[in-house]
Amino acid sequence: MSFDKVKRNRTIPKPSILRLCKVYSLLNEYKNNTLTTISSKDIGQRLGVASHNIRKDISFLFGESGTIGSGYDIEKLKNQIEQRFGFNHKRNACIIGLDSLGTALLNQRLIINDNFKILAGFDSNINRLETLKTDIALYPTHEITDVVRNHSIEFAVITDAGKEPSRIIDRLINGGIRGIVNFSSTNITSDRKDIFVSNFDLIGEFRYLVALISLNSVINADGHD
Amino acid sequence: MSFDKVKRNRTIPKPSILRLCKVYSLLNEYKNNTLTTISSKDIGQRLGVASHNIRKDISFLFGESGTIGSGYDIEKLKNQIEQRFGFNHKRNACIIGLDSLGTALLNQRLIINDNFKILAGFDSNINRLETLKTDIALYPTHEITDVVRNHSIEFAVITDAGKEPSRIIDRLINGGIRGIVNFSSTNITSDRKDIFVSNFDLIGEFRYLVALISLNSVINADGHD
DNA sequence: GTGTGTGAAATTCTTCACAGCG
DNA sequence: CGCTGTGAAGAATTTCACACAC
């Protein structure tokens, strides 16, 4: 097809973006594998998604990308996603709230891999900052703006936003934050188009499962992945 | 018990269920509040969602529920969601993988409130089980099936599924598990219609945010919104 | 045969608009 | 007036089906 009618820069459905992120994670597992190609069917099975869904996602983003008959070249697809989604830069991150979840993330380097690096931890409790043993720099929360700006920190994980979540958010935004993963129970929303928030509430997630189970038992099994 | 007089709405959109779970969490914050009613607009603002969306969600589930002109009675709405979604029973839960995230969840009782109770922790590393100090019962992973069944554990949080995730899943299912929240990096899917899984991958979530930011910059550069 | 790419159809979800009640 | 409830319109997303390439 030589027609220049490809809608590459049209809007890509959010669910597609999310799935492609998971595809990327999956492809990373094939680093030292003899396998060099993968089919949409394989990807779909691993992710619990239909194969045509995966093909559509990839097509939304790049138009043609695979070799018909033998699937996608793993390295090539990985690089394409990397380029398009900006995974080729290292990103700095910080953790806000050094309770047990926060320190777990800090110490186990749960979110460190090739792409992300935790540069700082924040807590409003000075005692905690003094007693914690870690080689990552710790600061009181009122220094968020400066530290985020000076260390070019783009991402924050919030495990506890204290009694005044909006102040934490304001400081992050003033420092130039771009993305926030929020584990605290208060829902965070961003009114800025260039700052994105992902809320994850464990209790809420449990409740969602309970609700699905309850509704499922009342109504006869309806489709779910 | 309420008799099931579901109107012609047999299927409730999944996103509606999820939002209503958040509404429920929100209503719980009004426990010792003088406020006795709340409007869809208020709820929407707190959740970052349009008011008609909230009204629709509530209407999907109960038909009429609010008092026109003055909003929803907080207690009444809370009770209605509770009934319909099965939040009126206590649920037992367990944690699989007692690495730092697992123990953080265990010790901070992160998922304990009125509705959920952690009864057990599992790890394949016997050393860990012996050295951990906690008043929650700990077991090796090969006992999952028995413990889950004997203690009527309905929910599991997986922080680490080891090298053979499918064995863990099988044991949980054999024990009669109903819902799984999975923090481990390998995606888990359920082929049983009555068992629900929620996957949360922190790295994946970060990547999603990075992708949104990258795509957002491209779109802005192109002069679109 | 295997497996991608993609318009078109089907489905699911959100927004609109307004009736009707307090 | 302010606010809910809901059919209908509209938008977003998924599924289908099949042409085409290896």
Coordinates of C-alpha atoms (C1' of nucleotides) in Angstrom, one line a residue:
Chain A
M1 CA 0.0 0.0 0.0
S2 CA 1.6 3.2 -1.0
F3 CA -1.4 5.4 -0.2
D4 CA -0.5 8.0 2.3
K5 CA -3.7 7.7 4.1
V6 CA -2.3 6.2 7.3
K7 CA -3.9 7.7 10.3
R8 CA -0.8 7.4 12.4
N9 CA -1.2 10.6 14.3
R10 CA -4.9 10.3 14.8
T11 CA -6.0 9.6 18.3
I12 CA -5.1 6.2 19.7
P13 CA -7.7 4.7 22.0
K14 CA -6.6 4.8 25.6
P15 CA -7.2 1.1 26.1
S16 CA -5.0 0.4 23.2
I17 CA -2.2 2.4 24.8
L18 CA -2.6 0.5 28.0
R19 CA -2.5 -2.8 26.2
L20 CA 0.5 -1.9 24.2
C21 CA 2.4 -1.0 27.4
K22 CA 1.7 -4.6 28.6
V23 CA 2.8 -5.9 25.2
Y24 CA 6.1 -4.0 25.7
S25 CA 6.6 -5.5 29.2
L26 CA 5.9 -8.9 27.6
L27 CA 8.4 -8.4 24.8
N28 CA 11.1 -7.5 27.4
E29 CA 10.8 -11.0 28.8
Y30 CA 12.2 -12.3 25.5
K31 CA 15.5 -10.7 25.9
N32 CA 17.7 -13.8 26.0
N33 CA 15.3 -16.0 24.1
T34 CA 16.0 -17.9 20.9
L35 CA 12.6 -16.9 19.7
T36 CA 12.8 -14.0 17.3
T37 CA 9.2 -13.5 16.3
I38 CA 5.9 -13.5 18.0
S39 CA 2.3 -13.7 16.7
S40 CA -0.7 -11.6 17.8
K41 CA -2.3 -14.8 18.9
D42 CA 0.6 -15.6 21.3
I43 CA 0.6 -12.1 22.7
G44 CA -3.1 -12.2 23.1
Q45 CA -3.0 -15.4 25.0
R46 CA -0.4 -14.2 27.3
L47 CA -2.3 -11.0 28.0
G48 CA -5.8 -12.5 28.1
V49 CA -6.9 -10.5 25.1
A50 CA -8.2 -11.4 21.7
S51 CA -5.6 -11.6 18.9
H52 CA -7.4 -9.2 16.6
N53 CA -7.5 -6.7 19.4
I54 CA -3.7 -6.8 19.6
R55 CA -3.4 -6.5 15.8
K56 CA -5.7 -3.5 15.8
D57 CA -3.7 -1.8 18.6
I58 CA -0.5 -2.2 16.7
S59 CA -2.1 -1.0 13.6
F60 CA -3.5 2.0 15.3
L61 CA 0.1 3.0 16.2
F62 CA 2.2 2.0 13.3
G63 CA 0.1 0.8 10.4
E64 CA 1.9 -2.3 9.2
S65 CA 4.6 -3.7 11.5
G66 CA 4.6 -7.4 11.3
T67 CA 5.5 -9.9 8.6
I68 CA 2.4 -11.5 7.3
G69 CA 2.5 -15.2 7.9
S70 CA 5.1 -15.2 10.6
G71 CA 4.2 -12.6 13.1
Y72 CA 6.0 -9.7 14.6
D73 CA 9.8 -9.3 14.9
I74 CA 10.2 -9.0 18.6
E75 CA 13.1 -6.6 18.6
K76 CA 11.6 -4.4 15.9
L77 CA 8.2 -4.2 17.6
K78 CA 9.8 -3.4 20.9
N79 CA 11.8 -0.6 19.4
Q80 CA 8.8 0.8 17.7
I81 CA 6.8 1.0 20.9
E82 CA 9.9 2.4 22.7
Q83 CA 10.2 5.2 20.1
R84 CA 6.6 6.1 19.9
F85 CA 5.9 6.0 23.6
G86 CA 9.1 7.6 24.7
F87 CA 10.5 4.6 26.6
N88 CA 14.0 5.3 25.3
H89 CA 14.7 7.9 28.0
K90 CA 15.5 7.2 31.6
R91 CA 12.9 8.8 34.0
N92 CA 13.5 10.0 37.5
A93 CA 10.9 9.3 40.2
C94 CA 10.2 9.9 43.8
I95 CA 8.1 8.4 46.6
I96 CA 5.9 10.4 48.8
G97 CA 4.9 8.9 52.1
L98 CA 7.5 6.6 53.8
D99 CA 5.1 4.4 55.7
S100 CA 5.6 0.7 55.3
L101 CA 4.4 0.6 51.7
G102 CA 6.6 3.6 50.8
T103 CA 9.7 2.1 52.4
A104 CA 9.0 -1.2 50.7
L105 CA 8.9 0.5 47.3
L106 CA 12.0 2.4 48.3
N107 CA 14.1 -0.5 49.5
Q108 CA 13.1 -3.2 47.2
R109 CA 13.6 -0.8 44.3
L110 CA 10.3 -2.2 43.1
I111 CA 10.0 0.4 40.4
I112 CA 13.6 0.5 39.3
N113 CA 14.5 -1.1 36.0
D114 CA 16.1 0.2 32.9
N115 CA 13.6 3.0 32.6
F116 CA 12.9 4.4 36.0
K117 CA 15.1 5.5 38.9
I118 CA 14.0 6.6 42.3
L119 CA 16.0 9.7 43.3
A120 CA 14.2 10.8 46.4
G121 CA 11.8 10.0 49.2
F122 CA 9.5 12.4 51.1
D123 CA 7.7 12.3 54.4
S124 CA 6.2 15.0 56.7
N125 CA 7.4 13.1 59.7
I126 CA 10.9 14.2 60.5
N127 CA 11.5 11.3 62.8
R128 CA 10.9 8.8 60.1
L129 CA 13.4 10.6 57.8
E130 CA 16.0 10.3 60.5
T131 CA 15.5 6.7 61.5
L132 CA 15.1 5.3 58.0
K133 CA 18.2 3.5 56.7
T134 CA 18.5 3.8 52.9
D135 CA 21.0 5.2 50.4
I136 CA 18.3 7.2 48.7
A137 CA 18.0 10.8 49.6
L138 CA 15.2 11.7 52.0
Y139 CA 13.5 15.1 52.5
P140 CA 10.6 16.6 54.4
T141 CA 7.5 17.2 52.2
H142 CA 7.8 21.0 52.2
E143 CA 10.9 20.6 50.0
I144 CA 9.1 18.7 47.3
T145 CA 8.9 21.6 44.8
D146 CA 12.7 22.3 45.0
V147 CA 13.9 18.7 45.0
V148 CA 11.6 17.7 42.1
R149 CA 12.7 20.7 40.0
N150 CA 16.4 20.4 40.8
H151 CA 16.6 16.7 40.1
S152 CA 14.3 16.7 37.1
I153 CA 12.0 14.3 38.7
E154 CA 9.1 13.5 36.4
F155 CA 7.2 10.9 38.3
A156 CA 5.9 10.5 41.8
V157 CA 4.4 7.6 43.7
I158 CA 2.1 8.7 46.5
T159 CA 1.6 6.2 49.2
D160 CA 0.3 8.7 51.7
A161 CA -0.7 12.3 51.0
G162 CA -1.4 13.3 54.6
K163 CA -4.3 15.4 55.6
E164 CA -3.9 18.0 52.9
P165 CA -3.4 16.1 49.7
S166 CA -3.9 19.2 47.5
R167 CA -0.8 20.8 49.0
I168 CA 1.3 17.8 48.0
I169 CA -0.1 17.9 44.5
D170 CA 0.5 21.6 44.2
R171 CA 4.1 21.2 45.3
L172 CA 4.6 18.4 42.8
I173 CA 3.1 20.4 40.0
N174 CA 5.1 23.5 40.8
G175 CA 8.2 21.4 40.7
G176 CA 7.3 20.2 37.2
I177 CA 6.0 16.7 37.8
R178 CA 4.5 15.0 34.7
G179 CA 2.9 11.8 36.1
I180 CA 1.6 10.6 39.5
V181 CA 0.7 7.0 40.6
N182 CA -1.5 7.4 43.6
F183 CA -1.9 4.6 46.2
S184 CA -3.5 6.8 48.8
S185 CA -7.2 6.5 49.5
T186 CA -8.2 9.9 48.3
N187 CA -8.8 10.1 44.6
I188 CA -6.5 12.5 42.8
T189 CA -7.6 14.2 39.5
S190 CA -5.6 16.5 37.3
D191 CA -7.1 19.4 35.5
R192 CA -3.9 20.0 33.6
K193 CA -3.8 18.4 30.2
D194 CA -0.1 17.6 30.4
I195 CA -0.1 16.0 33.8
F196 CA -1.4 12.5 34.2
V197 CA -2.6 10.6 37.2
S198 CA -3.2 7.0 37.8
N199 CA -5.2 6.1 40.9
F200 CA -4.9 2.7 42.5
D201 CA -6.9 2.1 45.6
L202 CA -6.5 -1.4 47.0
I203 CA -9.7 -1.4 49.0
G204 CA -11.5 -0.1 46.0
E205 CA -10.1 -2.8 43.9
F206 CA -11.2 -5.5 46.4
R207 CA -14.7 -3.9 46.5
Y208 CA -14.8 -4.1 42.7
L209 CA -14.1 -7.8 42.8
V210 CA -16.7 -8.3 45.5
A211 CA -19.2 -6.4 43.4
L212 CA -18.5 -8.5 40.3
I213 CA -18.9 -11.7 42.3
S214 CA -22.1 -10.5 43.9
L215 CA -23.7 -9.4 40.6
N216 CA -22.4 -12.5 38.9
S217 CA -24.2 -14.8 41.4
V218 CA -27.4 -12.8 40.9
I219 CA -27.3 -12.5 37.2
N220 CA -26.2 -15.6 35.2
A221 CA -22.6 -15.4 34.3
D222 CA -22.0 -12.6 31.9
G223 CA -18.9 -12.0 29.9
H224 CA -15.7 -11.3 31.6
D225 CA -12.1 -12.0 30.6
Chain B
M1 CA -33.8 -9.0 52.1
S2 CA -34.6 -6.9 49.1
F3 CA -36.5 -8.5 46.3
D4 CA -34.8 -8.4 43.0
K5 CA -36.8 -6.1 40.9
V6 CA -34.2 -5.2 38.4
K7 CA -35.8 -3.1 35.7
R8 CA -34.9 -3.9 32.1
N9 CA -31.3 -3.1 32.9
R10 CA -29.8 -6.5 33.2
T11 CA -26.2 -5.6 32.5
I12 CA -24.5 -2.9 34.4
P13 CA -21.5 -1.4 32.6
K14 CA -18.2 -2.4 34.2
P15 CA -17.1 1.2 34.4
S16 CA -20.2 2.0 36.3
I17 CA -19.5 -0.7 38.8
L18 CA -16.0 0.6 39.3
R19 CA -17.2 4.2 39.8
L20 CA -19.9 3.1 42.2
C21 CA -17.2 1.4 44.3
K22 CA -15.5 4.7 44.5
V23 CA -18.7 6.4 45.4
Y24 CA -19.1 3.9 48.2
S25 CA -15.6 4.7 49.5
L26 CA -16.5 8.4 49.3
L27 CA -19.7 8.0 51.2
N28 CA -17.8 6.2 54.0
E29 CA -15.9 9.4 54.6
Y30 CA -19.1 11.1 55.7
K31 CA -19.6 8.9 58.7
N32 CA -19.4 11.5 61.4
N33 CA -20.5 14.3 59.3
T34 CA -23.4 16.7 59.9
L35 CA -24.1 16.5 56.2
T36 CA -27.0 14.1 55.5
T37 CA -27.4 14.4 51.7
I38 CA -25.1 14.7 48.7
S39 CA -25.7 15.7 45.1
S40 CA -24.5 13.9 42.0
K41 CA -22.6 17.1 41.2
D42 CA -20.7 16.9 44.5
I43 CA -19.9 13.3 44.0
G44 CA -18.8 13.9 40.5
Q45 CA -16.5 16.7 41.5
R46 CA -14.8 14.7 44.2
L47 CA -14.3 11.8 41.8
G48 CA -13.4 13.8 38.7
V49 CA -16.4 12.6 36.8
A50 CA -19.4 14.3 35.2
S51 CA -22.5 14.5 37.3
H52 CA -24.8 12.9 34.8
N53 CA -22.4 10.0 34.7
I54 CA -22.9 9.5 38.4
R55 CA -26.7 9.8 38.1
K56 CA -26.7 7.3 35.3
D57 CA -24.6 4.8 37.3
I58 CA -26.9 5.0 40.2
S59 CA -29.9 4.7 38.0
F60 CA -28.5 1.6 36.3
L61 CA -28.3 -0.1 39.6
F62 CA -31.4 1.0 41.5
G63 CA -33.6 3.1 39.3
E64 CA -34.7 5.9 41.6
S65 CA -32.8 6.5 44.7
G66 CA -32.4 10.2 45.3
T67 CA -34.8 12.9 46.3
I68 CA -35.3 15.2 43.4
G69 CA -34.2 18.6 44.3
S70 CA -32.0 17.8 47.2
G71 CA -29.7 15.0 46.2
Y72 CA -29.1 11.5 47.6
D73 CA -29.5 10.5 51.3
I74 CA -26.0 9.5 52.2
E75 CA -26.9 6.6 54.5
K76 CA -29.5 5.3 52.2
L77 CA -27.3 5.3 49.1
K78 CA -24.5 3.7 51.1
N79 CA -26.8 0.9 52.2
Q80 CA -28.2 0.4 48.7
I81 CA -24.7 -0.1 47.2
E82 CA -23.8 -2.3 50.2
Q83 CA -26.8 -4.6 49.6
R84 CA -26.5 -4.8 45.9
F85 CA -22.7 -5.3 45.7
G86 CA -22.5 -7.6 48.7
F87 CA -20.4 -5.3 50.9
N88 CA -22.5 -6.3 53.9
H89 CA -20.4 -9.4 54.6
K90 CA -17.0 -9.6 56.0
R91 CA -14.5 -11.2 53.6
N92 CA -11.4 -13.1 54.4
A93 CA -8.2 -12.5 52.5
C94 CA -4.6 -13.7 52.3
I95 CA -1.3 -12.5 51.0
I96 CA 1.0 -14.5 48.7
G97 CA 4.6 -13.5 48.6
L98 CA 6.1 -12.1 51.8
D99 CA 8.8 -9.9 50.3
S100 CA 8.9 -6.3 51.4
L101 CA 5.7 -5.4 49.7
G102 CA 3.9 -8.4 51.1
T103 CA 5.0 -7.8 54.6
A104 CA 4.2 -4.1 54.3
L105 CA 0.6 -5.1 53.4
L106 CA 0.6 -7.7 56.2
N107 CA 1.9 -5.4 58.9
Q108 CA 0.3 -2.2 58.1
R109 CA -3.0 -4.0 57.7
L110 CA -3.3 -2.0 54.6
I111 CA -6.4 -3.9 53.4
I112 CA -8.1 -4.3 56.7
N113 CA -11.2 -2.2 57.4
D114 CA -14.7 -3.2 58.2
N115 CA -15.0 -5.4 55.2
F116 CA -11.8 -7.3 54.8
K117 CA -9.6 -9.3 57.1
I118 CA -6.2 -10.9 56.4
L119 CA -6.1 -14.4 57.8
A120 CA -3.0 -15.8 56.3
G121 CA 0.3 -15.1 54.6
F122 CA 2.2 -17.5 52.2
D123 CA 5.7 -17.7 50.9
S124 CA 7.7 -20.5 49.4
N125 CA 10.8 -19.5 51.3
I126 CA 10.6 -21.3 54.7
N127 CA 13.3 -19.1 56.1
R128 CA 11.2 -16.1 55.6
L129 CA 8.3 -17.7 57.3
E130 CA 10.4 -18.4 60.4
T131 CA 12.1 -15.1 60.7
L132 CA 9.0 -12.9 60.1
K133 CA 7.4 -11.5 63.2
T134 CA 3.7 -11.0 62.9
D135 CA 0.6 -12.2 64.6
I136 CA -1.0 -13.4 61.3
A137 CA -0.6 -17.1 60.6
L138 CA 2.1 -17.9 57.9
Y139 CA 2.3 -21.0 55.7
P140 CA 4.4 -22.4 52.9
T141 CA 2.8 -22.0 49.5
H142 CA 2.1 -25.7 49.1
E143 CA -0.5 -25.4 51.8
I144 CA -2.5 -22.8 50.0
T145 CA -5.4 -25.0 48.9
D146 CA -6.0 -26.4 52.4
V147 CA -5.7 -23.1 54.2
V148 CA -7.8 -21.2 51.8
R149 CA -10.5 -23.8 52.0
N150 CA -10.4 -24.3 55.8
H151 CA -10.5 -20.6 56.6
S152 CA -13.0 -19.7 53.9
I153 CA -10.6 -17.2 52.3
E154 CA -12.2 -15.6 49.3
F155 CA -9.6 -13.1 48.3
A156 CA -5.9 -13.2 47.6
V157 CA -3.3 -10.5 47.0
I158 CA -0.3 -11.8 45.1
T159 CA 2.9 -9.8 45.4
D160 CA 5.1 -12.5 44.1
A161 CA 4.0 -15.7 42.3
G162 CA 7.4 -17.2 42.1
K163 CA 8.6 -19.0 39.0
E164 CA 5.5 -21.0 38.5
P165 CA 2.6 -18.6 38.8
S166 CA 0.1 -21.1 37.4
R167 CA 0.6 -23.5 40.3
I168 CA -0.2 -20.8 42.7
I169 CA -3.3 -19.9 40.8
D170 CA -4.4 -23.5 40.6
R171 CA -4.0 -24.0 44.3
L172 CA -6.0 -20.8 45.0
I173 CA -8.8 -21.9 42.7
N174 CA -8.8 -25.4 44.2
G175 CA -9.2 -23.9 47.6
G176 CA -12.2 -21.9 46.4
I177 CA -10.8 -18.4 45.9
R178 CA -13.2 -15.9 44.3
G179 CA -11.0 -12.9 43.7
I180 CA -7.3 -12.1 43.1
V181 CA -5.5 -8.8 43.2
N182 CA -2.2 -9.4 41.4
F183 CA 0.8 -7.1 41.9
S184 CA 3.3 -9.5 40.4
S185 CA 4.7 -8.7 37.0
T186 CA 3.2 -11.6 35.2
N187 CA -0.3 -11.0 34.0
I188 CA -2.9 -13.3 35.4
T189 CA -6.1 -14.2 33.6
S190 CA -9.0 -16.3 34.8
D191 CA -10.9 -18.5 32.4
R192 CA -13.5 -19.2 35.1
K193 CA -16.6 -17.0 34.9
D194 CA -16.9 -16.9 38.7
I195 CA -13.4 -16.0 39.6
F196 CA -12.2 -12.4 39.0
V197 CA -8.7 -11.0 38.7
S198 CA -7.4 -7.5 38.9
N199 CA -3.9 -7.0 37.7
F200 CA -1.9 -4.1 38.8
D201 CA 1.6 -3.7 37.5
L202 CA 3.4 -0.6 38.8
I203 CA 6.0 -0.5 36.0
G204 CA 3.2 -0.9 33.5
E205 CA 1.3 1.9 35.1
F206 CA 4.4 4.2 34.9
R207 CA 4.9 3.2 31.3
Y208 CA 1.3 4.1 30.6
L209 CA 1.8 7.6 32.0
V210 CA 5.0 8.0 30.0
A211 CA 3.2 7.0 26.9
L212 CA 0.4 9.5 27.5
I213 CA 3.0 12.2 28.1
S214 CA 4.9 11.4 24.9
L215 CA 1.8 11.1 22.8
N216 CA 0.5 14.3 24.3
S217 CA 3.6 16.2 23.3
V218 CA 3.4 14.9 19.8
I219 CA -0.2 15.9 19.5
N220 CA 0.5 19.4 20.9
A221 CA 3.3 19.8 18.5
D222 CA 0.9 19.0 15.7
G223 CA -1.4 21.7 16.9
H224 CA -4.3 19.4 18.0
D225 CA -6.0 19.0 21.3
Chain C
dG1 C1' -1.4 -23.4 5.6
dT2 C1' -0.3 -19.4 8.8
dG3 C1' -1.0 -14.9 10.2
dT4 C1' -1.3 -9.6 9.4
dG5 C1' -4.0 -5.3 8.3
dT6 C1' -8.2 -3.0 8.1
dG7 C1' -12.8 -1.2 6.7
dA8 C1' -17.4 -2.1 8.3
dA9 C1' -20.5 -3.9 11.7
dA10 C1' -21.7 -4.6 16.4
dT11 C1' -21.3 -3.5 20.9
dT12 C1' -20.5 -0.9 24.9
dC13 C1' -20.3 3.4 27.2
dT14 C1' -21.0 8.4 27.7
dT15 C1' -23.2 12.6 27.0
dC16 C1' -27.3 15.2 25.9
dA17 C1' -31.6 17.0 26.9
dC18 C1' -35.5 17.4 29.1
dA19 C1' -39.6 15.7 31.9
dG20 C1' -41.0 16.0 36.4
dC21 C1' -40.6 16.4 41.3
dG22 C1' -39.6 19.0 45.7
Chain D
dC1 C1' -35.3 27.9 41.1
dG2 C1' -32.1 23.0 41.9
dC3 C1' -31.7 18.4 41.1
dT4 C1' -32.8 13.5 39.8
dG5 C1' -34.1 9.9 36.3
dT6 C1' -33.9 8.3 31.8
dG7 C1' -34.8 7.6 26.7
dA8 C1' -32.3 8.8 22.8
dA9 C1' -28.3 10.5 20.4
dG10 C1' -23.6 10.2 20.0
dA11 C1' -18.8 8.6 20.8
dA12 C1' -15.6 5.3 21.7
dT13 C1' -14.0 0.7 21.5
dT14 C1' -14.2 -4.1 20.2
dT15 C1' -15.3 -7.8 17.1
dC16 C1' -15.9 -9.6 12.5
dA17 C1' -14.6 -11.1 8.1
dC18 C1' -11.9 -11.4 4.6
dA19 C1' -8.1 -9.7 1.3
dC20 C1' -3.6 -10.4 0.9
dA21 C1' 1.4 -11.7 1.8
dC22 C1' 4.7 -15.3 3.2

